[in-house]
Structure formats: structure tokens, C-alpha cells
C-alpha positions as a Python dict, from the first residue, in 0.01 Angstrom:
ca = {
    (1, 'X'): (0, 0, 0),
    (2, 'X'): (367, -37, -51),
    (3, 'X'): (347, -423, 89),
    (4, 'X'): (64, -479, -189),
    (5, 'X'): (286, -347, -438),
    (6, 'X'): (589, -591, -339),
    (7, 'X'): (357, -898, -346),
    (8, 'X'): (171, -798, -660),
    (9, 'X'): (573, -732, -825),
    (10, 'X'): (708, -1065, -679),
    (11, 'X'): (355, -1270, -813),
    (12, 'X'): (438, -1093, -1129),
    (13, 'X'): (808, -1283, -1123),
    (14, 'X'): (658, -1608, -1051),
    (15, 'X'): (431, -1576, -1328),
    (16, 'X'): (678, -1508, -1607),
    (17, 'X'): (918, -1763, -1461),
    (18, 'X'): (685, -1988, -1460),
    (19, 'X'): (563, -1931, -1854),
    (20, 'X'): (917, -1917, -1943),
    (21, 'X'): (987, -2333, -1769),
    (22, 'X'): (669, -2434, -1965),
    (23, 'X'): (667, -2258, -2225),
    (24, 'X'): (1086, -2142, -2349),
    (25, 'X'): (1169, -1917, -2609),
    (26, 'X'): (1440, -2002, -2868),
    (27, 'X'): (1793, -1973, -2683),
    (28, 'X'): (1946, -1674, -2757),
    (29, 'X'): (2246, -1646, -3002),
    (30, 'X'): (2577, -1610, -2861),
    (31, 'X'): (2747, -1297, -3098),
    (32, 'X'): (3089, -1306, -3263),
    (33, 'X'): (3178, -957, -3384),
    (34, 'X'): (3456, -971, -3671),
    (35, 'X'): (3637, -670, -3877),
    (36, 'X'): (3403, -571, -4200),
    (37, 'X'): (3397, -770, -4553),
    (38, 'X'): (3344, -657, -4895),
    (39, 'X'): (3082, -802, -5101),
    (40, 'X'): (3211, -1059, -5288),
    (41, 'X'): (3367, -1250, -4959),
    (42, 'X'): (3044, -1231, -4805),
    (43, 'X'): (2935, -1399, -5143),
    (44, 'X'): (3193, -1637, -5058),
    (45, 'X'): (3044, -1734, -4734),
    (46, 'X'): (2678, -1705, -4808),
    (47, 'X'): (2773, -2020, -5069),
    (48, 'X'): (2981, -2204, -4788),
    (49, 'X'): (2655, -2214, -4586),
    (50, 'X'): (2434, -2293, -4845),
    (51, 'X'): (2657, -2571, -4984),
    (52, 'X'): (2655, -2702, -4638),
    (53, 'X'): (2243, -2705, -4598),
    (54, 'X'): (2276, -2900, -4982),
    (55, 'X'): (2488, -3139, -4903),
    (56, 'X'): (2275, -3217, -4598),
    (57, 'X'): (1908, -3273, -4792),
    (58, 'X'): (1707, -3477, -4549),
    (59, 'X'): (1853, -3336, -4209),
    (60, 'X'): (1614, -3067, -4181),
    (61, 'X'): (1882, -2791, -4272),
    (62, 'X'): (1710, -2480, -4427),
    (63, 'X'): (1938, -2194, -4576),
    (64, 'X'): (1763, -1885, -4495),
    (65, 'X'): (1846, -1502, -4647),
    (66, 'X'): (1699, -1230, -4513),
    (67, 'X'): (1913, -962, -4685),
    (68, 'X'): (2110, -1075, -4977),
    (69, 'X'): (2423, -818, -4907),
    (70, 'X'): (2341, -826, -4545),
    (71, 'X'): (2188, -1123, -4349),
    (72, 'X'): (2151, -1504, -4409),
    (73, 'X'): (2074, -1760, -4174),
    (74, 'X'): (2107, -2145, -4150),
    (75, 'X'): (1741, -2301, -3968),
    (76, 'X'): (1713, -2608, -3811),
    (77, 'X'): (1374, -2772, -3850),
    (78, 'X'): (1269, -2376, -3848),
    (79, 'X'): (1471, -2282, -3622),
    (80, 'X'): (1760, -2034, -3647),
    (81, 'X'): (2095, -2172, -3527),
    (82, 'X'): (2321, -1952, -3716),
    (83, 'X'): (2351, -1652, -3814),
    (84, 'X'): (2544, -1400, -4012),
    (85, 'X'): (2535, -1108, -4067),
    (86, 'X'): (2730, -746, -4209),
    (87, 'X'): (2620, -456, -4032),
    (88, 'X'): (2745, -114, -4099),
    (89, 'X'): (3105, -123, -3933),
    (90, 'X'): (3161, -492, -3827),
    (91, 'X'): (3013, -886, -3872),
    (92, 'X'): (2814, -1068, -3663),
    (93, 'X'): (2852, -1437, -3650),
    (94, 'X'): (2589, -1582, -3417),
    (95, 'X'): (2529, -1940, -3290),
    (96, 'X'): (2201, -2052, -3131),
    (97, 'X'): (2319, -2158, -2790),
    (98, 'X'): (2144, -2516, -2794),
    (99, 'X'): (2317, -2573, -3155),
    (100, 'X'): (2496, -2834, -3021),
    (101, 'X'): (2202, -3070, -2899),
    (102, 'X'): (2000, -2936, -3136),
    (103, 'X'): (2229, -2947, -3497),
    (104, 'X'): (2575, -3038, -3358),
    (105, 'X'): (2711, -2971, -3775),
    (106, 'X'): (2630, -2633, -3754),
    (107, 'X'): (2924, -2557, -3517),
    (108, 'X'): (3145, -2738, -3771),
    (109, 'X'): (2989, -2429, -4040),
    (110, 'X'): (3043, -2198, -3768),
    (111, 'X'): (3409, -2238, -3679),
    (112, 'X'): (3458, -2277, -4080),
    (113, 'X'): (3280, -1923, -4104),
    (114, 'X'): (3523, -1781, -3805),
    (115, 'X'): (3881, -1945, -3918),
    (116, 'X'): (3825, -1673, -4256),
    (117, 'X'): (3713, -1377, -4087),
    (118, 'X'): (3895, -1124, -3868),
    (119, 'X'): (3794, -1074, -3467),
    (120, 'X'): (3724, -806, -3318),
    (121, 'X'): (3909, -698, -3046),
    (122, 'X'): (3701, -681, -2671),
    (123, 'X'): (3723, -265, -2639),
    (124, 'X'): (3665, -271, -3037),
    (125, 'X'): (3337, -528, -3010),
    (126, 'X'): (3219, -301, -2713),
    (127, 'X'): (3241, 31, -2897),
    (128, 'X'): (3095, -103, -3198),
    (129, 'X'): (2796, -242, -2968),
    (130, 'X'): (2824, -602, -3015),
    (131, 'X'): (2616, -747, -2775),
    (132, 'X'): (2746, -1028, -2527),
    (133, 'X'): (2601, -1323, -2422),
    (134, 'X'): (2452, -1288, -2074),
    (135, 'X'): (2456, -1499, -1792),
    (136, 'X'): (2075, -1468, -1818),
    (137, 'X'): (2063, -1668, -2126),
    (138, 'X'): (2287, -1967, -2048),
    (139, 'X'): (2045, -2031, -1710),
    (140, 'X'): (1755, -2005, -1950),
    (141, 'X'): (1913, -2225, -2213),
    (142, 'X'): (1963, -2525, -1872),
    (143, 'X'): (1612, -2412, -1785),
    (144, 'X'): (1468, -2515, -2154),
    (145, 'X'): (1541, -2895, -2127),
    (146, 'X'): (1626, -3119, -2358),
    (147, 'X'): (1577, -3067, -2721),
    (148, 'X'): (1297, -3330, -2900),
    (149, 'X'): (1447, -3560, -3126),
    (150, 'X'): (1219, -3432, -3377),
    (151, 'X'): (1319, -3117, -3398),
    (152, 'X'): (1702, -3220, -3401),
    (153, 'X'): (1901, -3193, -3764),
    (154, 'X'): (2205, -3423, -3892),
    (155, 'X'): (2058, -3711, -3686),
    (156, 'X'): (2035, -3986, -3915),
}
């Protein structure tokens, strides 16, 4: 019985690697956590990103905002690629890990976004529960393959 088991769990592992090579999920977000920010600086940054998705009007940029004192989001072709947002004792500033084949400008916005905001320290991003990458998702993101030109933004 315990031989059936180890072949049914190991067929099991196959299977979902094999789903996950044809068929990827979005590549996980690698998280930034950064010191808390009143309002009207997240304000400030909220019109930093949209500005950025405006000036760019037939890239395939969407400005997403999930939460207006909380969460927005910048979408590529539908696709998240960056993301901010304030939770209750710290910021999260989160870039898709294939933003750079799939909307190499968003890591411009990004590293704009970071240069104004305060890090968190490594002991003060692991009590507050940032989560880190994982190893997991950068072997995924080389498993996914190249990104299709059509669903690329700032090509033109």
C-alpha cells in the first residue's frame, strides 16, 4: 500500500509540473517593504504612476486602483507588473518578475517609486511579514518562456 501511495504522490508531481510548463501562471511579484506614508504622499505617487500609463497611450499601459487609500496597480496588456500598496504598518512595492521582457518602462516607474520611499530594514521586513521572493518563483519565471510580442508594452 505504502509503494502505491509514493507512485500515486510522485504521478501527482508530474502532473502539476507538467500543467504549470504548458500552461504558467503570471510570475510572481518580487516585494519591497518600505516605512509607512501618509495620505497625501501616497496621493503623490498614485499620480506619478498614472502620469506614467498617460504619457504612454498606445503601449498597452493600464493604471489600475483597487483601493483608492490603499492599492493601485500599473497592468500590462492586463497584466499586473506593479504594484503598490499601504498596508497597516508598512508599503509594499511589488514588481512582476518578467517586467523586464514583458514592460521594460515599468522598472524605470519602479525605481522612481523606491528613490522617495523609506526601506525597510531585513529583521524589520521579516517582523512586519513581508514576504520574500522564493527561489521557487525565479525557476518558474525561466520555466514560463519567452513573453509574446503581443502581450509586451512600450514596444513601439
Amino acid at each position: 500500500m505504502t509503494r502505491h501511495r509514493w507512485a500515486a504522490t510522485a504521478l501527482c508531481l508530474v502532473a502539476v509540473v507538467a500543467a504549470q510548463a504548458k500552461w504558467p501562471a503570471p510570475p510572481v511579484p518580487s516585494p519591497i517593504g518600505f516605512q509607512s506614508i501618509n495620505d497625501d504622499r501616497l496621493s503623490q505617487l498614485r499620480r506619478q504612476a498614472m502620469q506614467f500609463v498617460e504619457s504612454r497611450p498606445r503601449q498597452g499601459f493600464q493604471f489600475v486602483e483597487r483601493h483608492r487609500d490603499t492599492e493601485f496597480q500599473v497592468h500590462c496588456r492586463g497584466v499586473p507588473v506593479l504594484w503598490l500598496e499601504r498596508r497597516s504598518q508598512h508599503l509594499l512595492l511589488r514588481v512582476s518578475l518578467d517586467a523586464e521582457q514583458r514592460a521594460p518602462a515599468v522598472l524605470q516607474l519602479g525605481t522612481l517609486l523606491q528613490w522617495q520611499l523609506q526601506p525597510l530594514g531585513h529583521l524589520e521586513q521579516v517582523l512586519a511579514g513581508v514576504p520574500e521572493p522564493v527561489l521557487l518563483d525565479w525557476v518558474l519565471q525561466v520555466f514560463a518562456g519567452e513573453v509574446p510580442d503581443r502581450m509586451r508594452c512600450g514596444m513601439q
